[in-house]
Amino acid sequence: MAPLEFGLDTFGDITRDESGLRTGAQVIRDTLEEGILADQVGVDYFGLGEHHRPDFAISAPEPLLGALLARTGRIKGGTSVTVLSSDDPIRLFQRFSTLNAIAPGRAELTIGRGSFTESFPLFGYDMADYEDLFREKSNLLHRLLTEEKVSFEGRFTPKLSGVTVWPRPEAPITVWRGVGGSPQSVVEAAAAGMPLMLAIIGGDPARFAPFVDLYRRTHAQIGTPVLPVGVHSLGHIAPTDAEAREEFFEGYRKMHENIGRTRGWSRLTREAYEAEITHGALHIGSPETVARKIAKTVKALGLSRFTMKYHTGAQDYRSNLRNIELYGTQVIPRVRALLAG
């Protein structure tokens, strides 16, 4: 099992201050400073999600990743996740080859089908092709990553005949496969030689153990070494459990309500919220409480990386910096101590 890494990620949720909601441009600038702080306090990875909605500021992660990687010297940066179905694999390969030239070995990519679908009509794709788009584009990306001269033809891809795409990466680009709950995706990740990133945003994380087992059994059956497994979950840290629960609830409730209108979600009650903290995937509380829950998740699934989405909904932007500092200076050392003990 690879050494345990600790990450943070964000979708650039629109935050607020004493004047109200902050602009998307300000949130992007805030996010850059948050990533720099994460590097300073010892976080291993900083991820940026791609969305095309008014409640999230980050639609193009790579320019922001470039700024972060150029201003830091240690932390890895990547996407959480890239919606490959509505992207161009060739341009994506070029963007990450460029990022890896800026920061060798530190630019990572996580691909997935995406749980939000706004990018499909925005870029002229039909939702009826949801599965076919991802299958074809992931096949092309795999070829680009493993072959210098690529020949390829598909339904959505112009014919390529022995094409070399520039710039060439000096070292392999790490590409994770983001999975929400599909066994087929788990098998595909193992077959493609991609580390597995499980998005666990509800329910007991231990229920994902069969997915991890399937991933490792697939590697064993095809005779390839098992690659890292990571988890992305939501979290919020404050000096006390009560403060953390109170600070997080209202922004989380509004986000749940906003997204739930189009997905048929039931109204989030305070009781359900508290139950999700106690028994589910929300890592919310004091540094000690959050550390113990992360350690439990890591042990249950045998993880190589745990990544916490450190703000959700219209939280006060100042709490993001405190979240990051507590995570790096108190939570990470405590989790390592708990696992060692």
Tab-separated table of C-alpha atoms in Angstrom:
chain	number	residue	atom	x	y	z
A	1	MET	CA	0.000	0.000	0.000
A	2	ALA	CA	1.335	3.438	-0.938
A	3	PRO	CA	2.264	5.860	1.885
A	4	LEU	CA	-0.746	7.700	3.281
A	5	GLU	CA	-1.302	11.180	1.843
A	6	PHE	CA	-3.685	13.875	3.047
A	7	GLY	CA	-5.458	16.185	0.641
A	8	LEU	CA	-7.925	19.033	0.523
A	9	ASP	CA	-10.195	19.925	-2.341
A	10	THR	CA	-12.759	22.530	-3.303
A	11	PHE	CA	-15.247	23.301	-6.029
A	12	GLY	CA	-14.820	27.019	-5.405
A	13	ASP	CA	-18.176	27.241	-3.631
A	14	ILE	CA	-19.306	30.869	-3.539
A	15	THR	CA	-18.528	32.095	-0.025
A	16	ARG	CA	-19.778	35.084	1.950
A	17	ASP	CA	-18.427	37.891	4.115
A	18	GLU	CA	-20.033	40.651	6.183
A	19	SER	CA	-21.294	42.312	2.963
A	20	GLY	CA	-22.933	39.203	1.517
A	21	LEU	CA	-21.865	36.768	-1.190
A	22	ARG	CA	-18.383	37.189	-2.624
A	23	THR	CA	-17.880	37.325	-6.387
A	24	GLY	CA	-16.656	34.315	-8.343
A	25	ALA	CA	-13.469	36.221	-9.229
A	26	GLN	CA	-12.747	36.888	-5.546
A	27	VAL	CA	-13.421	33.248	-4.660
A	28	ILE	CA	-10.869	32.186	-7.280
A	29	ARG	CA	-8.282	34.546	-5.767
A	30	ASP	CA	-9.176	33.265	-2.288
A	31	THR	CA	-8.746	29.675	-3.469
A	32	LEU	CA	-5.224	30.356	-4.675
A	33	GLU	CA	-4.262	31.721	-1.250
A	34	GLU	CA	-5.924	28.722	0.402
A	35	GLY	CA	-3.870	26.342	-1.732
A	36	ILE	CA	-0.660	28.169	-0.802
A	37	LEU	CA	-1.585	27.908	2.889
A	38	ALA	CA	-2.285	24.185	2.446
A	39	ASP	CA	1.255	23.746	1.135
A	40	GLN	CA	2.679	25.691	4.073
A	41	VAL	CA	0.918	23.597	6.729
A	42	GLY	CA	1.922	20.233	5.275
A	43	VAL	CA	-1.073	19.128	3.162
A	44	ASP	CA	0.045	16.712	0.424
A	45	TYR	CA	-2.560	17.405	-2.271
A	46	PHE	CA	-4.867	20.271	-3.282
A	47	GLY	CA	-7.701	19.498	-5.701
A	48	LEU	CA	-10.002	21.738	-7.743
A	49	GLY	CA	-13.370	20.571	-9.022
A	50	GLU	CA	-14.833	21.552	-12.400
A	51	HIS	CA	-18.382	22.958	-12.456
A	52	HIS	CA	-20.366	25.253	-14.712
A	53	ARG	CA	-22.911	26.679	-12.273
A	54	PRO	CA	-23.428	30.000	-10.485
A	55	ASP	CA	-22.854	28.482	-7.029
A	56	PHE	CA	-19.310	27.285	-7.890
A	57	ALA	CA	-16.561	29.595	-9.140
A	58	ILE	CA	-14.172	27.099	-10.719
A	59	SER	CA	-15.000	26.041	-14.266
A	60	ALA	CA	-11.401	25.914	-15.586
A	61	PRO	CA	-9.139	24.353	-12.925
A	62	GLU	CA	-5.892	24.291	-14.928
A	63	PRO	CA	-5.026	28.042	-14.922
A	64	LEU	CA	-5.553	28.131	-11.171
A	65	LEU	CA	-3.509	24.943	-10.742
A	66	GLY	CA	-0.712	26.499	-12.767
A	67	ALA	CA	-0.668	29.547	-10.490
A	68	LEU	CA	-0.659	27.337	-7.386
A	69	LEU	CA	2.078	24.994	-8.594
A	70	ALA	CA	4.262	27.913	-9.683
A	71	ARG	CA	4.019	29.514	-6.231
A	72	THR	CA	4.653	26.342	-4.202
A	73	GLY	CA	7.425	23.780	-4.156
A	74	ARG	CA	6.005	20.648	-2.548
A	75	ILE	CA	2.234	20.177	-2.702
A	76	LYS	CA	0.595	18.206	-5.506
A	77	GLY	CA	-2.285	19.834	-7.372
A	78	GLY	CA	-4.983	18.291	-9.495
A	79	THR	CA	-8.612	18.140	-10.525
A	80	SER	CA	-11.507	16.830	-8.459
A	81	VAL	CA	-12.798	15.852	-11.042
A	82	THR	CA	-12.419	16.645	-14.758
A	83	VAL	CA	-15.670	15.856	-16.591
A	84	LEU	CA	-13.951	13.951	-19.387
A	85	SER	CA	-17.155	13.267	-21.337
A	86	SER	CA	-17.504	16.957	-22.277
A	87	ASP	CA	-13.791	17.716	-22.607
A	88	ASP	CA	-11.267	17.121	-25.397
A	89	PRO	CA	-8.764	14.395	-24.423
A	90	ILE	CA	-6.049	15.850	-26.659
A	91	ARG	CA	-6.300	19.349	-25.186
A	92	LEU	CA	-6.548	17.857	-21.700
A	93	PHE	CA	-3.339	15.891	-22.301
A	94	GLN	CA	-1.630	19.068	-23.545
A	95	ARG	CA	-2.765	21.109	-20.549
A	96	PHE	CA	-1.443	18.556	-18.067
A	97	SER	CA	1.788	18.030	-19.969
A	98	THR	CA	2.264	21.781	-19.617
A	99	LEU	CA	1.458	21.716	-15.895
A	100	ASN	CA	3.894	18.864	-15.360
A	101	ALA	CA	6.588	20.904	-17.088
A	102	ILE	CA	5.931	23.747	-14.631
A	103	ALA	CA	5.915	21.414	-11.617
A	104	PRO	CA	7.379	18.004	-12.516
A	105	GLY	CA	5.518	15.164	-10.868
A	106	ARG	CA	3.117	17.424	-8.963
A	107	ALA	CA	0.246	17.909	-11.450
A	108	GLU	CA	-2.374	15.163	-11.262
A	109	LEU	CA	-5.615	14.518	-13.091
A	110	THR	CA	-8.790	12.848	-11.847
A	111	ILE	CA	-11.304	11.905	-14.534
A	112	GLY	CA	-14.951	10.933	-14.161
A	113	ARG	CA	-18.308	11.012	-15.836
A	114	GLY	CA	-19.361	13.845	-13.539
A	115	SER	CA	-22.383	13.985	-11.265
A	116	PHE	CA	-23.282	17.457	-12.609
A	117	THR	CA	-24.329	17.629	-16.254
A	118	GLU	CA	-24.360	21.368	-17.078
A	119	SER	CA	-21.250	20.970	-19.237
A	120	PHE	CA	-23.046	18.717	-21.744
A	121	PRO	CA	-25.420	21.278	-23.305
A	122	LEU	CA	-22.839	24.039	-22.760
A	123	PHE	CA	-20.351	22.303	-25.056
A	124	GLY	CA	-22.888	20.805	-27.443
A	125	TYR	CA	-23.070	17.203	-26.221
A	126	ASP	CA	-26.215	15.082	-25.981
A	127	MET	CA	-26.955	13.496	-22.612
A	128	ALA	CA	-28.170	10.437	-24.522
A	129	ASP	CA	-24.485	9.815	-25.312
A	130	TYR	CA	-23.429	10.043	-21.647
A	131	GLU	CA	-21.886	6.553	-21.455
A	132	ASP	CA	-20.510	6.411	-25.011
A	133	LEU	CA	-18.780	9.785	-24.678
A	134	PHE	CA	-16.902	8.773	-21.571
A	135	ARG	CA	-15.955	5.354	-22.895
A	136	GLU	CA	-14.512	6.727	-26.149
A	137	LYS	CA	-12.745	9.695	-24.608
A	138	SER	CA	-11.218	7.682	-21.776
A	139	ASN	CA	-9.916	5.184	-24.354
A	140	LEU	CA	-8.310	8.005	-26.336
A	141	LEU	CA	-6.808	9.597	-23.218
A	142	HIS	CA	-5.335	6.230	-22.225
A	143	ARG	CA	-3.705	5.916	-25.644
A	144	LEU	CA	-2.295	9.431	-25.409
A	145	LEU	CA	-0.802	8.641	-22.008
A	146	THR	CA	0.776	5.336	-23.041
A	147	GLU	CA	1.728	5.789	-26.722
A	148	GLU	CA	3.810	8.437	-28.468
A	149	LYS	CA	2.261	7.896	-31.908
A	150	VAL	CA	-1.493	7.515	-31.656
A	151	SER	CA	-3.875	6.098	-34.239
A	152	PHE	CA	-7.525	6.336	-33.253
A	153	GLU	CA	-10.983	6.710	-34.738
A	154	GLY	CA	-14.296	7.057	-32.953
A	155	ARG	CA	-17.811	8.352	-33.185
A	156	PHE	CA	-16.917	11.654	-31.484
A	157	THR	CA	-13.247	11.819	-32.503
A	158	PRO	CA	-11.738	12.769	-35.881
A	159	LYS	CA	-9.492	10.066	-37.338
A	160	LEU	CA	-5.920	10.143	-36.024
A	161	SER	CA	-3.173	8.340	-37.919
A	162	GLY	CA	0.131	8.053	-36.092
A	163	VAL	CA	-0.268	11.470	-34.478
A	164	THR	CA	2.192	12.709	-31.842
A	165	VAL	CA	0.683	15.245	-29.449
A	166	TRP	CA	2.923	17.989	-28.078
A	167	PRO	CA	4.306	18.887	-25.587
A	168	ARG	CA	5.552	15.488	-24.490
A	169	PRO	CA	5.547	14.944	-20.709
A	170	GLU	CA	8.973	14.418	-19.155
A	171	ALA	CA	7.474	11.916	-16.701
A	172	PRO	CA	4.207	9.930	-16.630
A	173	ILE	CA	1.106	11.956	-15.735
A	174	THR	CA	-0.756	10.488	-12.761
A	175	VAL	CA	-4.425	10.008	-13.665
A	176	TRP	CA	-6.926	8.914	-11.012
A	177	ARG	CA	-10.366	7.537	-11.810
A	178	GLY	CA	-13.137	9.197	-9.807
A	179	VAL	CA	-15.949	6.789	-8.891
A	180	GLY	CA	-19.221	7.505	-7.135
A	181	GLY	CA	-20.754	4.050	-6.772
A	182	SER	CA	-20.459	1.985	-9.960
A	183	PRO	CA	-18.780	-1.458	-9.804
A	184	GLN	CA	-18.194	-1.226	-13.559
A	185	SER	CA	-16.187	1.970	-13.069
A	186	VAL	CA	-14.088	0.280	-10.378
A	187	VAL	CA	-13.190	-2.553	-12.757
A	188	GLU	CA	-12.464	-0.088	-15.569
A	189	ALA	CA	-10.107	1.865	-13.294
A	190	ALA	CA	-8.103	-1.272	-12.466
A	191	ALA	CA	-8.004	-2.403	-16.100
A	192	ALA	CA	-6.751	1.025	-17.237
A	193	GLY	CA	-4.056	1.133	-14.557
A	194	MET	CA	-5.542	4.137	-12.761
A	195	PRO	CA	-5.537	4.788	-8.998
A	196	LEU	CA	-9.074	4.789	-7.602
A	197	MET	CA	-10.679	7.843	-5.978
A	198	LEU	CA	-13.993	7.092	-4.254
A	199	ALA	CA	-16.383	10.008	-3.769
A	200	ILE	CA	-18.127	9.227	-0.477
A	201	ILE	CA	-20.553	12.017	0.375
A	202	GLY	CA	-23.198	10.090	2.284
A	203	GLY	CA	-23.585	6.986	4.419
A	204	ASP	CA	-21.033	4.984	6.365
A	205	PRO	CA	-17.719	5.000	4.431
A	206	ALA	CA	-17.188	1.351	5.419
A	207	ARG	CA	-19.968	0.363	3.013
A	208	PHE	CA	-17.509	1.080	0.180
A	209	ALA	CA	-15.226	-1.754	1.309
A	210	PRO	CA	-16.647	-4.117	-1.367
A	211	PHE	CA	-15.596	-1.608	-4.049
A	212	VAL	CA	-12.037	-1.569	-2.718
A	213	ASP	CA	-12.039	-5.366	-2.581
A	214	LEU	CA	-13.327	-5.523	-6.179
A	215	TYR	CA	-10.585	-3.138	-7.293
A	216	ARG	CA	-7.863	-5.249	-5.683
A	217	ARG	CA	-9.320	-8.535	-6.934
A	218	THR	CA	-9.433	-7.139	-10.475
A	219	HIS	CA	-5.761	-6.197	-10.256
A	220	ALA	CA	-4.961	-9.711	-8.991
A	221	GLN	CA	-6.900	-11.350	-11.829
A	222	ILE	CA	-5.190	-9.331	-14.566
A	223	GLY	CA	-1.783	-9.617	-12.918
A	224	THR	CA	-1.076	-5.940	-12.285
A	225	PRO	CA	0.143	-4.339	-9.054
A	226	VAL	CA	-2.542	-2.779	-6.882
A	227	LEU	CA	-2.543	1.015	-7.173
A	228	PRO	CA	-3.480	3.611	-4.531
A	229	VAL	CA	-7.066	4.007	-3.326
A	230	GLY	CA	-8.293	7.380	-2.093
A	231	VAL	CA	-11.477	8.882	-0.683
A	232	HIS	CA	-13.036	12.309	-1.169
A	233	SER	CA	-15.469	13.334	1.588
A	234	LEU	CA	-16.901	16.541	3.020
A	235	GLY	CA	-15.584	18.055	6.228
A	236	HIS	CA	-15.361	21.104	8.450
A	237	ILE	CA	-13.110	21.742	11.461
A	238	ALA	CA	-13.542	24.232	14.305
A	239	PRO	CA	-12.137	24.456	17.852
A	240	THR	CA	-15.112	22.498	19.245
A	241	ASP	CA	-17.616	19.972	17.909
A	242	ALA	CA	-20.523	22.317	18.627
A	243	GLU	CA	-18.943	25.221	16.726
A	244	ALA	CA	-18.123	23.052	13.725
A	245	ARG	CA	-21.625	21.584	13.501
A	246	GLU	CA	-23.296	24.972	13.819
A	247	GLU	CA	-21.018	26.763	11.339
A	248	PHE	CA	-21.396	24.141	8.633
A	249	PHE	CA	-25.123	23.437	8.787
A	250	GLU	CA	-26.775	26.450	7.162
A	251	GLY	CA	-24.527	26.618	4.101
A	252	TYR	CA	-24.726	22.845	3.681
A	253	ARG	CA	-28.513	22.903	4.023
A	254	LYS	CA	-28.886	25.599	1.369
A	255	MET	CA	-26.561	23.784	-1.025
A	256	HIS	CA	-28.479	20.546	-0.440
A	257	GLU	CA	-31.743	22.373	-1.133
A	258	ASN	CA	-30.405	24.114	-4.258
A	259	ILE	CA	-29.052	20.955	-5.887
A	260	GLY	CA	-31.878	18.788	-4.565
A	261	ARG	CA	-34.525	20.748	-6.496
A	262	THR	CA	-33.360	19.143	-9.739
A	263	ARG	CA	-32.602	15.731	-8.257
A	264	GLY	CA	-35.673	15.043	-6.175
A	265	TRP	CA	-33.880	15.074	-2.827
A	266	SER	CA	-35.975	15.316	0.309
A	267	ARG	CA	-35.530	18.322	2.594
A	268	LEU	CA	-32.466	18.078	4.840
A	269	THR	CA	-33.478	18.107	8.490
A	270	ARG	CA	-31.177	18.940	11.379
A	271	GLU	CA	-31.697	15.407	12.674
A	272	ALA	CA	-30.544	13.867	9.384
A	273	TYR	CA	-27.555	16.187	9.336
A	274	GLU	CA	-26.527	15.214	12.864
A	275	ALA	CA	-26.944	11.522	12.012
A	276	GLU	CA	-24.693	11.902	8.962
A	277	ILE	CA	-21.989	13.409	11.177
A	278	THR	CA	-22.297	10.647	13.765
A	279	HIS	CA	-22.729	7.640	11.480
A	280	GLY	CA	-22.085	8.826	7.934
A	281	ALA	CA	-19.529	10.521	5.684
A	282	LEU	CA	-19.459	14.074	7.082
A	283	HIS	CA	-16.120	14.653	8.835
A	284	ILE	CA	-17.200	17.570	11.036
A	285	GLY	CA	-16.037	18.578	14.492
A	286	SER	CA	-13.011	19.501	16.560
A	287	PRO	CA	-9.547	18.442	15.342
A	288	GLU	CA	-9.652	15.383	17.611
A	289	THR	CA	-13.119	14.328	16.419
A	290	VAL	CA	-12.260	14.763	12.749
A	291	ALA	CA	-8.921	13.007	13.137
A	292	ARG	CA	-10.557	9.988	14.764
A	293	LYS	CA	-13.172	9.757	12.022
A	294	ILE	CA	-10.587	10.050	9.251
A	295	ALA	CA	-8.455	7.364	10.905
A	296	LYS	CA	-11.489	5.097	11.062
A	297	THR	CA	-12.207	5.660	7.348
A	298	VAL	CA	-8.568	5.059	6.392
A	299	LYS	CA	-8.432	1.782	8.333
A	300	ALA	CA	-11.803	0.551	7.070
A	301	LEU	CA	-10.840	0.985	3.415
A	302	GLY	CA	-7.060	0.653	3.453
A	303	LEU	CA	-6.541	4.074	1.918
A	304	SER	CA	-3.457	5.679	0.450
A	305	ARG	CA	-5.027	9.153	0.299
A	306	PHE	CA	-7.797	10.929	2.185
A	307	THR	CA	-9.024	14.190	0.669
A	308	MET	CA	-11.435	16.463	2.520
A	309	LYS	CA	-13.631	18.976	0.714
A	310	TYR	CA	-12.971	21.766	3.152
A	311	HIS	CA	-15.921	24.045	2.483
A	312	THR	CA	-19.405	23.471	1.185
A	313	GLY	CA	-22.043	26.059	0.409
A	314	ALA	CA	-21.953	29.749	1.277
A	315	GLN	CA	-19.727	29.529	4.356
A	316	ASP	CA	-17.846	32.535	5.725
A	317	TYR	CA	-14.644	32.678	3.647
A	318	ARG	CA	-12.514	33.188	6.756
A	319	SER	CA	-13.445	29.766	8.063
A	320	ASN	CA	-11.714	28.210	5.034
A	321	LEU	CA	-8.301	29.430	6.196
A	322	ARG	CA	-8.933	28.188	9.734
A	323	ASN	CA	-10.131	24.851	8.346
A	324	ILE	CA	-6.923	24.417	6.345
A	325	GLU	CA	-4.665	25.433	9.222
A	326	LEU	CA	-6.333	23.076	11.704
A	327	TYR	CA	-6.299	20.247	9.170
A	328	GLY	CA	-2.593	20.623	8.470
A	329	THR	CA	-1.282	21.430	11.916
A	330	GLN	CA	-3.544	19.317	14.140
A	331	VAL	CA	-5.658	16.792	12.231
A	332	ILE	CA	-2.988	15.270	9.966
A	333	PRO	CA	-0.420	14.685	12.765
A	334	ARG	CA	-3.141	13.254	15.008
A	335	VAL	CA	-4.378	10.821	12.323
A	336	ARG	CA	-0.834	9.603	11.756
A	337	ALA	CA	-0.422	9.094	15.505
A	338	LEU	CA	-3.716	7.198	15.790
A	339	LEU	CA	-2.822	4.905	12.883
A	340	ALA	CA	0.679	4.298	14.248
A	341	GLY	CA	-0.764	3.481	17.652
